[in-house]
Coordinates of C-alpha atoms in Angstrom, one line a residue:
M17 CA 174.4 12.6 -37.2
H18 CA 171.7 10.9 -35.3
K19 CA 167.9 11.2 -35.1
E20 CA 166.0 12.7 -32.2
Y21 CA 162.3 13.4 -31.5
V22 CA 162.4 17.0 -30.2
M23 CA 160.3 20.0 -29.6
G24 CA 160.8 23.0 -31.9
N25 CA 162.5 25.0 -29.1
E26 CA 164.8 22.0 -28.4
A27 CA 165.7 21.9 -32.1
I28 CA 166.6 25.6 -32.0
A29 CA 168.8 25.0 -29.0
L30 CA 170.5 22.0 -30.6
G31 CA 171.1 24.0 -33.7
A32 CA 172.7 26.8 -31.7
L33 CA 175.0 24.3 -30.0
A34 CA 175.9 22.7 -33.3
A35 CA 176.8 26.2 -34.5
G36 CA 179.3 26.6 -31.7
V37 CA 177.4 29.1 -29.6
N38 CA 179.6 30.4 -26.7
V39 CA 177.1 32.6 -24.7
V40 CA 173.4 32.3 -24.2
A41 CA 171.3 34.8 -22.2
G42 CA 167.6 35.4 -21.9
Y43 CA 164.6 36.0 -19.8
P44 CA 161.9 33.3 -19.5
G45 CA 158.7 33.8 -21.4
T46 CA 156.3 31.4 -23.1
P47 CA 156.7 30.2 -25.9
S48 CA 160.5 30.8 -25.9
T49 CA 161.6 29.4 -22.5
E50 CA 162.7 25.8 -23.5
V51 CA 165.4 27.1 -25.8
L52 CA 167.6 28.4 -23.1
E53 CA 166.7 25.5 -20.7
T54 CA 167.7 23.0 -23.4
V55 CA 171.0 24.7 -24.0
A56 CA 171.6 24.6 -20.2
K57 CA 171.0 20.8 -20.2
R58 CA 172.9 19.9 -23.3
R59 CA 175.7 22.4 -23.4
G60 CA 179.4 21.5 -23.4
Q61 CA 182.1 23.0 -21.3
G62 CA 182.6 25.9 -23.6
T63 CA 179.1 27.4 -23.4
Y64 CA 178.0 29.9 -20.8
V65 CA 174.2 30.3 -20.1
E66 CA 172.2 32.5 -17.8
W67 CA 168.8 33.7 -17.0
S68 CA 169.4 37.5 -17.0
V69 CA 167.5 39.8 -14.8
N70 CA 165.4 41.0 -17.8
E71 CA 165.6 41.1 -21.6
K72 CA 167.5 44.4 -21.8
A73 CA 170.2 42.9 -19.6
A74 CA 170.3 39.8 -21.7
M75 CA 170.6 41.7 -25.0
E76 CA 173.4 43.9 -23.7
L77 CA 175.3 40.9 -22.3
A78 CA 175.0 39.1 -25.6
A79 CA 176.2 42.3 -27.4
G80 CA 179.3 42.4 -25.2
A81 CA 180.0 38.7 -26.0
A82 CA 179.6 39.4 -29.7
Y83 CA 181.9 42.4 -29.5
S84 CA 184.5 40.0 -28.2
G85 CA 184.1 37.7 -31.1
A86 CA 181.9 35.1 -29.4
R87 CA 178.8 33.5 -31.0
A88 CA 176.0 34.7 -28.8
L89 CA 172.2 33.8 -28.5
V90 CA 169.7 35.9 -26.7
T91 CA 166.2 34.5 -26.1
M92 CA 162.8 36.1 -25.2
K93 CA 159.2 36.3 -26.2
Q94 CA 157.6 39.0 -28.3
V95 CA 156.7 41.4 -25.4
G96 CA 160.2 40.9 -24.0
L97 CA 161.6 42.5 -27.2
N98 CA 159.9 45.7 -26.1
V99 CA 162.2 45.7 -23.0
A100 CA 165.2 44.9 -25.1
S101 CA 164.5 47.4 -27.9
D102 CA 166.6 50.2 -26.5
P103 CA 169.9 48.4 -26.9
L104 CA 168.7 46.6 -30.1
M105 CA 168.1 49.8 -32.0
S106 CA 171.6 51.1 -31.4
L107 CA 173.2 47.7 -31.7
E108 CA 172.3 47.4 -35.4
Y109 CA 174.1 50.8 -36.0
V110 CA 177.2 49.6 -34.1
G111 CA 177.2 46.1 -35.4
V112 CA 178.9 43.0 -34.0
K113 CA 182.1 40.9 -34.6
G114 CA 180.9 37.5 -33.5
G115 CA 177.6 36.0 -34.6
L116 CA 174.6 37.3 -32.6
V117 CA 171.2 35.7 -33.0
I118 CA 168.1 37.2 -31.3
L119 CA 165.5 34.4 -30.8
V120 CA 162.1 36.1 -30.4
A121 CA 159.1 33.7 -30.1
D122 CA 155.8 35.3 -31.2
D123 CA 152.6 34.2 -29.7
P124 CA 149.5 34.3 -32.0
G125 CA 146.3 33.9 -30.2
P126 CA 147.6 35.2 -27.9
I127 CA 147.9 32.0 -25.9
S128 CA 150.0 33.3 -23.0
S129 CA 150.7 36.9 -23.7
Q130 CA 149.3 40.4 -23.4
T131 CA 149.7 41.2 -27.1
E132 CA 149.9 39.7 -30.6
Q133 CA 152.7 41.9 -31.7
D134 CA 154.6 40.8 -34.8
T135 CA 158.4 40.7 -34.5
R136 CA 158.7 41.0 -38.3
H137 CA 157.8 44.7 -37.9
F138 CA 160.6 45.1 -35.3
A139 CA 163.0 43.5 -37.9
A140 CA 162.1 46.2 -40.4
F141 CA 162.0 48.9 -37.8
S142 CA 165.5 48.0 -36.5
K143 CA 166.8 47.0 -40.0
V144 CA 167.8 43.6 -38.7
P145 CA 167.6 40.6 -41.0
C146 CA 164.9 38.1 -40.0
F147 CA 164.4 34.3 -40.5
D148 CA 160.9 32.8 -40.1
P149 CA 161.0 29.0 -39.7
S150 CA 157.9 26.9 -40.7
S151 CA 158.9 23.7 -38.8
A152 CA 161.3 22.3 -36.1
E153 CA 163.5 20.9 -38.9
E154 CA 163.8 24.3 -40.6
A155 CA 164.4 26.1 -37.2
Y156 CA 167.3 23.7 -36.5
R157 CA 168.9 24.6 -39.9
M158 CA 168.0 28.3 -39.9
I159 CA 169.7 29.2 -36.6
Q160 CA 172.9 27.8 -37.9
E161 CA 172.5 29.8 -41.1
A162 CA 171.6 32.9 -39.0
F163 CA 174.9 32.7 -37.1
D164 CA 176.9 32.4 -40.4
L165 CA 175.0 35.4 -41.8
S166 CA 175.5 37.5 -38.7
E167 CA 179.2 37.0 -38.7
K168 CA 179.6 37.6 -42.4
Y169 CA 177.7 40.9 -42.4
G170 CA 178.5 42.0 -38.8
T171 CA 174.8 42.3 -37.9
P172 CA 172.5 40.8 -35.3
V173 CA 169.9 38.5 -36.9
F174 CA 166.4 37.6 -35.8
L175 CA 165.0 34.1 -35.6
R176 CA 161.2 34.4 -35.2
P177 CA 159.4 31.1 -34.6
T178 CA 155.7 31.2 -33.5
T179 CA 154.0 29.1 -30.9
R180 CA 153.2 26.1 -33.0
V181 CA 156.8 25.9 -34.3
C182 CA 158.2 26.4 -30.8
H183 CA 156.0 23.7 -29.2
G184 CA 155.5 21.3 -32.1
Y185 CA 157.5 18.1 -32.2
A186 CA 159.4 16.4 -35.0
S187 CA 161.8 13.6 -35.6
L188 CA 164.9 15.2 -37.2
E189 CA 168.6 14.5 -38.0
V190 CA 170.9 16.4 -35.6
K191 CA 174.6 16.6 -35.4
D192 CA 176.5 14.6 -32.8
P193 CA 178.5 16.7 -30.3
E194 CA 181.8 15.8 -31.9
E195 CA 180.4 17.3 -35.1
Y196 CA 179.6 20.7 -33.5
T197 CA 181.4 23.8 -34.8
V198 CA 184.1 24.9 -32.4
H199 CA 184.1 28.7 -32.2
N200 CA 187.0 30.3 -30.3
P201 CA 186.4 34.0 -29.7
D202 CA 189.5 36.2 -30.2
G203 CA 188.5 38.7 -27.4
F204 CA 187.6 42.4 -27.4
V205 CA 189.8 44.7 -29.4
K206 CA 189.6 48.3 -28.5
D207 CA 188.4 50.6 -31.3
S208 CA 186.4 53.6 -30.2
K209 CA 185.6 54.4 -33.8
R210 CA 183.7 51.1 -34.0
W211 CA 182.3 50.4 -30.6
V212 CA 181.3 53.9 -29.4
I213 CA 178.1 55.1 -30.9
F214 CA 178.4 58.8 -32.0
P215 CA 176.0 60.6 -34.3
R216 CA 178.6 60.8 -37.1
L217 CA 179.2 57.1 -36.9
S218 CA 175.5 56.4 -36.8
Y219 CA 175.0 58.5 -40.0
A220 CA 177.7 56.6 -41.9
N221 CA 176.6 53.2 -40.7
H222 CA 173.0 53.9 -41.5
Q223 CA 173.9 54.3 -45.2
K224 CA 175.9 51.0 -45.0
I225 CA 173.0 49.2 -43.4
V226 CA 170.6 50.3 -46.2
A227 CA 173.1 49.2 -48.8
R228 CA 173.7 45.9 -47.1
N229 CA 170.0 45.1 -46.8
E230 CA 169.5 45.8 -50.5
E231 CA 172.2 43.3 -51.1
L232 CA 170.6 40.8 -48.7
S233 CA 167.2 41.2 -50.5
E234 CA 168.9 39.9 -53.7
I235 CA 170.8 37.2 -51.8
F236 CA 167.6 36.0 -50.1
S237 CA 165.9 35.8 -53.5
G238 CA 168.3 32.8 -54.1
Y239 CA 168.0 31.4 -50.6
E240 CA 166.6 27.8 -50.7
G241 CA 164.2 28.7 -47.8
N242 CA 162.4 31.1 -50.2
S243 CA 160.9 28.6 -52.6
I244 CA 158.2 28.3 -55.2
R245 CA 156.3 24.9 -55.5
I246 CA 153.8 24.1 -58.2
F247 CA 150.6 22.1 -57.5
G248 CA 148.1 20.8 -60.0
E249 CA 147.5 21.0 -63.7
K250 CA 148.2 24.1 -65.7
K251 CA 144.7 25.2 -66.7
G252 CA 142.5 28.2 -66.4
L253 CA 143.2 30.8 -63.7
R254 CA 146.8 31.6 -62.7
L255 CA 146.6 31.4 -58.9
G256 CA 149.3 31.8 -56.2
I257 CA 149.5 31.4 -52.5
A258 CA 152.2 33.1 -50.5
A259 CA 152.8 31.8 -47.0
S260 CA 155.3 31.9 -44.1
G261 CA 156.0 30.1 -40.8
I262 CA 153.6 27.4 -39.7
S263 CA 151.0 28.7 -42.1
Y264 CA 153.2 27.4 -45.0
A265 CA 153.1 23.9 -43.4
Y266 CA 149.3 24.1 -43.2
A267 CA 149.0 25.4 -46.8
E268 CA 151.3 22.7 -48.1
E269 CA 149.3 20.0 -46.3
A270 CA 146.0 21.4 -47.6
L271 CA 147.2 21.5 -51.2
E272 CA 148.4 18.0 -51.1
K273 CA 145.0 16.9 -49.8
L274 CA 142.6 18.9 -51.9
D275 CA 141.4 18.1 -55.4
F276 CA 141.5 21.1 -57.8
P277 CA 141.5 21.3 -61.6
Y278 CA 144.0 24.1 -62.1
Q279 CA 147.6 25.1 -61.2
V280 CA 148.5 27.0 -58.1
Q281 CA 152.0 28.2 -57.1
L282 CA 152.9 28.1 -53.4
F283 CA 155.5 30.7 -52.5
K284 CA 157.3 30.1 -49.2
V285 CA 158.8 33.3 -47.6
S286 CA 161.3 32.3 -45.0
T287 CA 163.1 35.7 -44.8
P288 CA 160.4 38.4 -44.4
Y289 CA 163.1 41.0 -43.9
P290 CA 164.9 42.0 -46.1
F291 CA 162.1 40.8 -48.4
P292 CA 163.3 38.5 -51.2
K293 CA 162.3 41.0 -53.9
F294 CA 163.4 39.2 -57.1
K295 CA 162.0 35.8 -56.1
A296 CA 158.7 37.5 -55.2
L297 CA 158.6 39.3 -58.5
R298 CA 159.0 36.1 -60.4
F299 CA 156.2 34.6 -58.4
L300 CA 153.9 37.6 -59.0
Q301 CA 154.5 37.7 -62.7
D302 CA 153.0 34.2 -63.1
C303 CA 149.8 35.0 -61.1
D304 CA 146.5 36.8 -61.6
Q305 CA 145.4 36.3 -58.0
V306 CA 147.4 35.7 -54.8
L307 CA 146.3 34.6 -51.4
C308 CA 148.6 35.5 -48.4
L309 CA 148.7 33.2 -45.4
E310 CA 150.7 34.4 -42.4
E311 CA 150.6 35.1 -38.6
L312 CA 150.1 37.8 -37.3
D313 CA 150.2 41.0 -39.4
P314 CA 150.0 41.4 -43.2
V315 CA 153.8 41.6 -43.7
I316 CA 154.1 39.4 -46.7
E317 CA 150.9 40.9 -48.1
D318 CA 152.2 44.4 -47.8
G319 CA 155.5 43.3 -49.4
L320 CA 153.7 41.9 -52.4
I321 CA 151.4 44.8 -52.8
H322 CA 154.4 47.2 -52.7
L323 CA 156.1 45.2 -55.5
A324 CA 153.0 44.9 -57.6
G325 CA 152.4 48.6 -57.4
R326 CA 156.0 49.6 -58.0
Y327 CA 156.5 47.4 -61.0
G328 CA 153.0 47.8 -62.5
L329 CA 151.9 44.2 -62.2
S330 CA 148.2 43.5 -62.7
V331 CA 147.6 41.0 -59.9
E332 CA 145.0 40.9 -57.2
I333 CA 146.4 40.3 -53.7
L334 CA 144.1 38.9 -51.0
G335 CA 144.7 38.4 -47.3
K336 CA 144.2 40.3 -44.1
H337 CA 143.6 43.6 -45.8
T338 CA 140.7 42.2 -47.8
H339 CA 139.5 39.9 -45.0
A340 CA 140.1 36.8 -47.0
T341 CA 141.9 35.6 -43.9
S342 CA 141.6 36.3 -40.2
V343 CA 143.1 39.6 -39.0
A344 CA 143.9 38.3 -35.5
G345 CA 144.6 35.1 -33.7
E346 CA 146.3 31.9 -34.7
N347 CA 146.0 30.3 -38.1
T348 CA 145.1 26.6 -37.9
R349 CA 145.2 23.7 -40.3
D350 CA 141.4 23.9 -40.7
S351 CA 141.2 27.7 -41.1
V352 CA 144.0 27.7 -43.7
E353 CA 142.3 24.8 -45.6
E354 CA 139.1 26.7 -45.6
W355 CA 140.6 29.9 -46.9
I356 CA 142.4 28.0 -49.7
R357 CA 139.2 26.2 -50.6
I358 CA 137.3 29.5 -50.9
F359 CA 140.1 31.1 -52.8
M360 CA 140.3 28.3 -55.3
G361 CA 136.5 27.8 -55.6
I362 CA 136.6 24.2 -54.3
P363 CA 133.2 23.0 -53.0
D364 CA 132.7 22.6 -49.3
P365 CA 133.6 19.0 -48.3
G366 CA 130.3 19.1 -46.3
T367 CA 128.5 18.7 -49.6
G368 CA 130.2 15.4 -50.2
S369 CA 132.6 16.5 -53.0
G370 CA 135.9 18.4 -53.4
S371 CA 138.0 16.6 -50.8
S372 CA 139.9 13.4 -50.8
E373 CA 138.6 12.6 -47.3
E374 CA 135.4 13.5 -45.6
K375 CA 135.3 15.7 -42.5
E376 CA 133.4 14.5 -39.5
D377 CA 130.3 16.4 -38.6
P378 CA 131.5 18.9 -35.9
S379 CA 128.1 18.8 -34.2
S380 CA 128.6 15.2 -33.3
A381 CA 131.7 16.0 -31.2
P382 CA 131.2 16.4 -27.4
E383 CA 131.6 19.9 -26.0
L384 CA 134.9 20.5 -24.3
P385 CA 134.7 21.0 -20.5
V386 CA 135.0 24.6 -19.3
R387 CA 138.1 25.1 -17.2
P388 CA 138.4 28.8 -16.2
P389 CA 142.0 29.9 -15.3
V390 CA 142.4 29.9 -11.6
L391 CA 145.2 30.0 -9.0
C392 CA 146.3 26.5 -7.9
A393 CA 144.9 24.9 -4.8
G394 CA 147.2 25.9 -2.0
C395 CA 148.7 28.8 -3.9
P396 CA 150.1 31.3 -1.3
H397 CA 149.0 34.2 -3.6
R398 CA 145.4 33.4 -2.8
A399 CA 146.1 33.9 0.9
S400 CA 147.9 37.2 0.2
F401 CA 145.1 38.6 -2.0
Y402 CA 142.5 37.6 0.6
A403 CA 144.4 39.2 3.5
V404 CA 144.7 42.5 1.6
K405 CA 141.0 42.4 0.5
Q406 CA 139.7 41.8 4.0
A407 CA 142.0 44.4 5.5
M408 CA 140.8 47.0 3.0
K409 CA 137.1 46.1 3.1
G410 CA 134.9 49.2 3.0
K411 CA 137.8 51.5 1.9
K412 CA 138.3 53.2 -1.4
T413 CA 141.2 51.3 -2.9
I414 CA 142.9 50.3 -6.2
F415 CA 144.8 47.1 -6.6
C416 CA 147.4 47.4 -9.4
G417 CA 148.4 44.0 -10.7
D418 CA 151.2 42.7 -12.8
I419 CA 152.3 39.9 -15.2
G420 CA 152.6 36.4 -13.7
C421 CA 150.5 33.7 -12.0
Y422 CA 149.1 36.3 -9.7
T423 CA 147.3 38.0 -12.6
L424 CA 144.8 35.3 -12.0
G425 CA 143.9 37.2 -8.8
N426 CA 141.5 39.2 -11.1
A427 CA 139.1 36.2 -11.2
M428 CA 136.1 36.0 -8.9
P429 CA 135.6 35.8 -6.0
L430 CA 139.0 37.4 -5.2
D431 CA 138.6 40.2 -7.8
M432 CA 141.9 41.8 -6.7
V433 CA 143.5 42.9 -10.0
D434 CA 142.2 46.3 -11.1
T435 CA 144.9 47.0 -13.7
C436 CA 147.5 45.0 -15.5
L437 CA 149.6 46.6 -18.3
C438 CA 153.1 45.1 -18.5
M439 CA 155.8 43.7 -16.2
G440 CA 156.5 46.1 -13.3
A441 CA 154.0 48.8 -14.5
G442 CA 151.7 48.4 -11.5
V443 CA 154.1 50.1 -9.2
N444 CA 154.0 53.3 -11.3
I445 CA 150.3 53.1 -12.2
A446 CA 149.5 53.1 -8.5
Q447 CA 151.5 56.3 -8.2
G448 CA 149.7 57.9 -11.1
V449 CA 146.2 57.0 -9.6
G450 CA 147.3 58.4 -6.3
R451 CA 148.3 61.7 -7.8
V452 CA 144.9 62.2 -9.4
D453 CA 142.8 60.7 -6.6
P454 CA 144.6 61.1 -3.3
D455 CA 141.7 59.7 -1.4
T456 CA 142.4 56.3 -2.9
T457 CA 144.5 53.8 -0.9
C458 CA 146.9 52.5 -3.6
F459 CA 148.4 49.0 -3.7
A460 CA 150.8 47.5 -6.3
F461 CA 151.2 43.7 -6.5
V462 CA 154.4 42.3 -8.0
G463 CA 156.0 38.9 -8.0
D464 CA 159.5 38.2 -6.7
S465 CA 160.9 37.5 -10.2
T466 CA 159.2 40.6 -11.7
F467 CA 160.5 42.7 -8.7
F468 CA 164.0 42.1 -9.9
A469 CA 163.2 42.3 -13.6
S470 CA 161.4 45.6 -13.8
A471 CA 159.9 46.9 -10.6
I472 CA 162.9 48.3 -8.7
T473 CA 163.0 51.4 -10.7
G474 CA 159.3 52.1 -10.0
V475 CA 159.9 51.8 -6.3
V476 CA 162.9 54.3 -6.6
N477 CA 160.5 56.6 -8.5
A478 CA 157.9 56.3 -5.7
V479 CA 160.4 57.1 -2.9
Y480 CA 162.1 59.9 -4.8
N481 CA 158.7 61.6 -5.7
Q482 CA 157.2 61.0 -2.2
A483 CA 154.3 58.8 -3.3
D484 CA 151.8 57.3 -0.9
M485 CA 151.3 53.7 -1.7
T486 CA 151.8 50.1 -0.5
L487 CA 153.9 47.6 -2.4
I488 CA 153.0 44.0 -2.0
V489 CA 155.7 41.6 -3.1
L490 CA 154.3 38.1 -3.7
D491 CA 157.5 36.1 -3.0
N492 CA 157.0 32.4 -4.0
S493 CA 160.7 31.8 -4.5
T494 CA 160.7 31.2 -8.2
T495 CA 159.5 32.4 -11.6
A496 CA 156.5 30.2 -11.4
M497 CA 154.4 31.2 -14.5
T498 CA 157.0 30.0 -17.0
G499 CA 158.3 26.9 -15.3
H500 CA 160.1 27.7 -12.1
Q501 CA 163.2 29.3 -13.4
P502 CA 165.7 30.9 -10.9
H503 CA 166.2 34.6 -10.4
P504 CA 168.5 36.8 -8.3
G505 CA 166.5 36.0 -5.1
T506 CA 166.7 32.2 -5.4
G507 CA 170.4 31.8 -4.7
Q508 CA 171.1 29.7 -7.7
T509 CA 172.1 30.5 -11.3
M510 CA 171.2 28.6 -14.5
M511 CA 174.8 27.3 -14.6
G512 CA 174.0 25.4 -11.3
E513 CA 176.1 27.7 -9.1
I514 CA 175.0 28.4 -5.6
V515 CA 175.3 32.1 -5.0
A516 CA 174.3 34.7 -2.4
K517 CA 170.6 35.6 -2.7
V518 CA 169.8 39.2 -3.4
D519 CA 167.7 40.2 -0.3
M520 CA 164.5 42.0 -1.2
E521 CA 164.2 43.6 2.2
Q522 CA 167.7 45.0 2.0
V523 CA 167.1 46.3 -1.6
L524 CA 163.9 48.0 -0.5
R525 CA 165.5 49.6 2.5
G526 CA 168.5 50.6 0.4
V527 CA 166.4 52.6 -2.0
G528 CA 164.7 54.4 0.9
V529 CA 161.6 52.4 1.8
K530 CA 161.5 52.7 5.6
T531 CA 158.7 50.3 6.4
V532 CA 159.3 46.8 5.1
E533 CA 157.8 43.8 6.7
T534 CA 157.8 40.1 5.8
V535 CA 155.0 37.7 6.6
N536 CA 153.7 34.2 5.8
P537 CA 150.4 34.8 3.9
L538 CA 149.1 31.4 5.2
C539 CA 149.2 32.8 8.7
Y540 CA 145.9 34.6 8.1
K541 CA 145.5 36.6 11.3
E542 CA 149.1 37.8 11.2
A543 CA 148.8 38.7 7.5
L544 CA 145.6 40.6 8.1
E545 CA 147.0 42.6 11.0
T546 CA 150.2 43.4 9.0
V547 CA 148.3 44.8 6.0
T548 CA 145.9 46.8 8.2
R549 CA 148.8 48.4 10.2
V550 CA 151.3 48.9 7.4
A551 CA 148.8 50.3 4.8
A552 CA 147.7 53.0 7.3
G553 CA 151.2 54.5 7.5
P554 CA 152.4 57.4 5.3
G555 CA 154.6 57.3 2.2
V556 CA 155.9 54.2 0.5
K557 CA 155.5 51.0 2.4
A558 CA 156.2 47.4 1.5
I559 CA 155.0 44.0 2.6
I560 CA 156.7 40.8 1.4
F561 CA 154.3 37.9 1.5
K562 CA 156.8 35.0 1.5
Y563 CA 155.9 31.3 0.9
P564 CA 157.1 29.0 -1.8
C565 CA 155.1 28.0 -4.8
I566 CA 153.1 24.9 -4.0
A567 CA 154.4 23.1 -7.1
M568 CA 158.1 23.4 -6.0
A569 CA 160.1 20.6 -4.4
S570 CA 160.4 22.6 -1.1
D571 CA 160.3 21.6 2.5
Q572 CA 156.9 23.3 2.8
A573 CA 155.5 21.3 -0.1
K574 CA 156.8 18.1 1.4
H575 CA 155.4 19.0 4.8
L576 CA 151.9 19.7 3.3
R577 CA 152.0 16.4 1.5
E578 CA 152.7 14.6 4.8
V579 CA 149.9 16.6 6.6
G580 CA 147.3 15.8 3.9
P581 CA 144.1 17.5 2.9
V582 CA 141.7 19.2 5.2
R583 CA 138.3 17.6 6.2
I584 CA 134.8 19.0 6.5
L585 CA 133.0 18.3 9.8
P586 CA 129.4 17.7 8.8
E587 CA 128.0 18.2 12.3
K588 CA 129.5 21.7 12.4
C589 CA 129.1 22.9 8.8
I590 CA 126.1 25.1 8.4
Q591 CA 126.5 25.3 4.6
C592 CA 127.2 29.1 4.6
K593 CA 129.6 28.4 1.8
K594 CA 131.9 31.3 2.9
C595 CA 135.0 29.2 2.0
I596 CA 133.8 28.8 -1.5
R597 CA 132.3 32.3 -2.0
E598 CA 135.4 34.1 -0.7
L599 CA 138.4 32.0 -1.6
G600 CA 137.6 30.4 -4.9
C601 CA 140.0 27.5 -4.2
P602 CA 139.5 24.7 -6.8
A603 CA 139.7 22.1 -4.0
L604 CA 136.6 23.5 -2.4
I605 CA 133.6 22.1 -4.3
L606 CA 129.9 21.4 -4.0
K607 CA 128.9 17.7 -3.9
D608 CA 125.2 17.0 -3.8
G609 CA 124.7 20.6 -2.9
K610 CA 127.0 20.6 0.1
V611 CA 130.5 21.9 0.6
A612 CA 133.1 19.2 0.1
I613 CA 136.9 18.8 -0.3
D614 CA 138.4 17.5 -3.5
E615 CA 141.2 15.5 -1.9
T616 CA 143.0 15.1 -5.2
L617 CA 143.5 18.8 -5.3
C618 CA 143.7 19.9 -1.7
T619 CA 147.2 20.6 -0.4
G620 CA 146.2 21.1 3.2
C621 CA 147.4 24.7 3.3
G622 CA 144.8 25.5 6.0
L623 CA 143.6 28.8 4.8
C624 CA 139.9 27.7 4.5
R625 CA 140.1 26.3 8.0
Q626 CA 141.2 29.7 9.4
I627 CA 138.3 31.7 7.8
C628 CA 135.5 29.2 8.6
P629 CA 133.2 31.0 11.1
M630 CA 132.0 27.7 12.6
G631 CA 135.3 25.8 12.9
A632 CA 133.8 23.2 10.6
I633 CA 137.1 22.4 8.8
E634 CA 139.9 20.5 10.4
G635 CA 143.2 19.0 9.5
G636 CA 145.7 20.4 7.0
D637 CA 148.5 22.6 8.1
N638 CA 148.7 25.0 11.0
P639 CA 151.1 27.6 9.7
E640 CA 151.7 29.1 13.1
D641 CA 153.2 25.8 14.3
G642 CA 155.2 25.1 11.0
V643 CA 158.4 26.4 9.5
Q644 CA 159.0 30.1 10.2
V645 CA 159.2 32.6 7.3
S646 CA 162.8 33.3 7.8
D647 CA 163.7 29.6 7.6
Q648 CA 161.8 28.9 4.3
P649 CA 164.2 27.5 1.7
R650 CA 164.4 29.0 -1.7
L651 CA 165.1 27.2 -5.0
G652 CA 168.8 27.4 -4.5
D653 CA 168.6 25.5 -1.2
V654 CA 167.1 22.5 -2.9
P655 CA 169.8 20.9 -5.1
S656 CA 168.6 18.4 -7.6
E657 CA 169.9 14.8 -7.7
E658 CA 172.1 15.9 -10.7
G659 CA 174.8 17.7 -8.8
G660 CA 172.8 20.8 -7.8
E661 CA 172.2 22.0 -11.3
F662 CA 168.8 23.7 -11.8
H663 CA 166.4 21.8 -14.1
A664 CA 163.0 23.2 -14.8

């Protein structure tokens, strides 16, 4: 054993490696991404790892590995579980042979997601056991326990950390590589009565699953992760607090800090499904009032209410249902302390009593600076959006967006995202609008990674059903939003292998899109002309705007760094501010009321120079004289110094 200071996601990855994981697959999504990346960096020779094309593919690949006796891990964020839910629901009925852990990171807030959905509901819905860690240390231990449980009972198992567990840091004892479990899969053994899901098999297995989960509820009641800790003197009211995840850590810290005259029990729930029934009953029997602290939904609260009603216990249970805690968003150390203080009748520390340490007056703290989300300076997506906007000026249009960096195209002054539902949905939404309102010129924007993940089927639907729409693929040669992970179009795998790139043009032509053109969005005139011409055609058309993410270590980025930022020519600038009003680039600023360039941000992409009506901007790049689109390197063409293996 040795000590390391690691992020929660790194702890989970190291725990999986210590458990002898053989196969790891996933799709990048904050706050889960670093789990798979850490496995890729720290794995031994016996571990295979991949970024799959989407979460459904990852789940099915992991299932196949587990059918073959391997220990498999599949990683995703909470909305990715929606994509993987089809195989998941059937997989529980079929079962597994090797251990299969499904790492789903929930995102209270939400900080970087569309929804605040709670994976604990999915655990109950799919009847899959679930572990809910409260710290990096616990996550490291739990994933190893999850593999053991999965193999023992032949079931997938959820591990559900939330953002602050995933991204929090801790110093913890981890195993040395030579201490790792060595797991040797025995291979797939044909047995159609086990691996082929028929209604009769599902009916029989459903009964077994229910019986197993009743057994697990009893076993989890004795699990050390489900604990009851006593705080304070035994006087007066019989109070209890039930908590899970990071909320437990906050509650424990608050109870150690606050002064109170009577006893309170702190019940830690680490296995929300199956619920630890008998441990929960023992907790409830010693309480008159209980406060539930959890993110995101009232899962523990509902479990305790059910038990109290079923067994006729006279106990008042407070939480989200009673608005004793917040019904949405993240719990914080301060919010949990406040809810506990109110629940226990402890005076507000602002009155000068009731707390072992005084809080600072929040009014004395300076206000945080406002930083609205915006596309990076030099981002090629800004040029793509601008070209489409100018080409369609005065026309009735809809711009259907998608999930990624380019969702920020909704911000003013671009204002180019009219809809955004989920990954790949914009392609089909554009078709739906077009059917109802045929006078609307319909566009769908999608990134290159999302194109492969979930948009191809939408394009097939559009071609098959003879839609009239224009697909815009924003190809920046990476999965930029989650940290520059590779995808099928980059020419490199997570194992560091250089492979043939899947060509988007060929894919689009192969499914029947007859008009497909590729253009550099930073060549403004060419981009404008291409959009105007292609969008005017009938049927399904596609334009691929192709230029690497400015944050990548590409030849283009190196070229722009050498070129340097653009410059304002004061003698020509008439202060019309068109560059600021129409582009919204963070490198274009007002200084003493006049247009200026923030040289610390400007990448020299040259877009502002091309739209300036007075020619008052010089320098930067001239895309028409630079590297041609067909020659632009992708991620796979830029090996790292570490033998070509990809590192985010």
